Amino acid sequence: MNRLNKFDAERLLADYDDDPVAALTAALRVVLDRPHDDWTQLVKAAGFTCARRILLQAGDTVALDELAAELNEMRSLDPAVLR
């Protein structure tokens, strides 16, 4: 699993308010090293729990915010959160 660099994290935050899913898609493409996957493919590939995956794919604001915060703070995905 890759890590976001400073530029990627700044871009995530800058773009998030305008289009959270697009901003998270760009960040997950970097973290998962899957540059051509779409949102649904990335959410599935990340290995999130079924409940989290459903919330993210439904565009749940809290779930999107939590993922953005996680990616911004850790610059990657926390394996403990994926389970």
Tab-separated table of C-alpha atoms in Angstrom:
chain	number	residue	atom	x	y	z
A	1	MET	CA	0.000	0.000	0.000
A	2	ASN	CA	1.325	3.434	-0.928
A	3	ARG	CA	1.216	6.659	1.035
A	4	LEU	CA	-0.047	10.046	-0.045
A	5	ASN	CA	2.663	12.662	-0.377
A	6	LYS	CA	2.160	16.214	0.844
A	7	PHE	CA	0.853	17.369	-2.540
A	8	ASP	CA	-1.684	14.521	-2.702
A	9	ALA	CA	-2.964	15.257	0.810
A	10	GLU	CA	-3.255	18.979	0.075
A	11	ARG	CA	-5.122	18.250	-3.151
A	12	LEU	CA	-7.508	15.942	-1.275
A	13	LEU	CA	-8.399	18.705	1.160
A	14	ALA	CA	-8.590	21.407	-1.490
A	15	ASP	CA	-10.925	19.409	-3.723
A	16	TYR	CA	-12.997	17.701	-1.034
A	17	ASP	CA	-15.652	20.380	-0.493
A	18	ASP	CA	-16.438	20.653	-4.214
A	19	ASP	CA	-16.642	16.914	-4.902
A	20	PRO	CA	-15.834	14.548	-2.017
A	21	VAL	CA	-16.062	11.365	-4.075
A	22	ALA	CA	-13.763	12.684	-6.812
A	23	ALA	CA	-11.226	13.880	-4.231
A	24	LEU	CA	-11.292	10.549	-2.402
A	25	THR	CA	-11.101	8.655	-5.689
A	26	ALA	CA	-7.897	10.487	-6.597
A	27	ALA	CA	-6.404	9.796	-3.168
A	28	LEU	CA	-7.358	6.110	-3.159
A	29	ARG	CA	-5.889	5.681	-6.639
A	30	VAL	CA	-2.538	6.749	-5.198
A	31	VAL	CA	-2.798	4.777	-1.953
A	32	LEU	CA	-3.958	1.571	-3.631
A	33	ASP	CA	-1.760	2.047	-6.727
A	34	ARG	CA	-4.786	1.564	-8.975
A	35	PRO	CA	-4.650	4.680	-11.185
A	36	HIS	CA	-7.462	3.681	-13.523
A	37	ASP	CA	-10.058	2.314	-11.113
A	38	ASP	CA	-13.313	4.114	-10.483
A	39	TRP	CA	-14.846	4.871	-7.076
A	40	THR	CA	-16.695	1.557	-6.750
A	41	GLN	CA	-13.672	-0.508	-7.738
A	42	LEU	CA	-11.448	1.391	-5.294
A	43	VAL	CA	-13.842	1.033	-2.368
A	44	LYS	CA	-14.014	-2.712	-3.018
A	45	ALA	CA	-10.244	-3.036	-3.471
A	46	ALA	CA	-9.514	-1.178	-0.235
A	47	GLY	CA	-10.812	-4.068	1.825
A	48	PHE	CA	-13.242	-2.053	3.954
A	49	THR	CA	-15.857	-3.845	5.978
A	50	CYS	CA	-19.139	-4.454	4.191
A	51	ALA	CA	-20.902	-1.828	6.319
A	52	ARG	CA	-18.274	0.814	5.594
A	53	ARG	CA	-18.232	-0.020	1.900
A	54	ILE	CA	-22.020	0.366	1.685
A	55	LEU	CA	-21.905	3.742	3.420
A	56	LEU	CA	-19.086	5.006	1.208
A	57	GLN	CA	-20.766	3.885	-1.986
A	58	ALA	CA	-24.010	5.507	-0.846
A	59	GLY	CA	-22.176	8.805	-0.377
A	60	ASP	CA	-22.804	8.945	3.370
A	61	THR	CA	-21.326	12.254	4.527
A	62	VAL	CA	-19.974	10.915	7.817
A	63	ALA	CA	-18.299	7.939	6.129
A	64	LEU	CA	-16.765	10.165	3.441
A	65	ASP	CA	-15.545	12.643	6.071
A	66	GLU	CA	-14.003	9.847	8.133
A	67	LEU	CA	-12.146	8.455	5.124
A	68	ALA	CA	-10.891	11.920	4.155
A	69	ALA	CA	-9.657	12.516	7.713
A	70	GLU	CA	-7.970	9.112	7.810
A	71	LEU	CA	-6.210	9.671	4.495
A	72	ASN	CA	-5.160	13.182	5.459
A	73	GLU	CA	-3.825	12.231	8.887
A	74	MET	CA	-2.239	8.865	8.115
A	75	ARG	CA	-1.534	9.430	4.398
A	76	SER	CA	-2.586	5.818	3.949
A	77	LEU	CA	-5.252	3.386	5.089
A	78	ASP	CA	-5.036	1.990	8.605
A	79	PRO	CA	-5.154	-1.818	8.317
A	80	ALA	CA	-6.984	-2.001	11.662
A	81	VAL	CA	-9.805	0.156	10.287
A	82	LEU	CA	-10.237	-2.003	7.199
A	83	ARG	CA	-11.456	-5.017	9.152
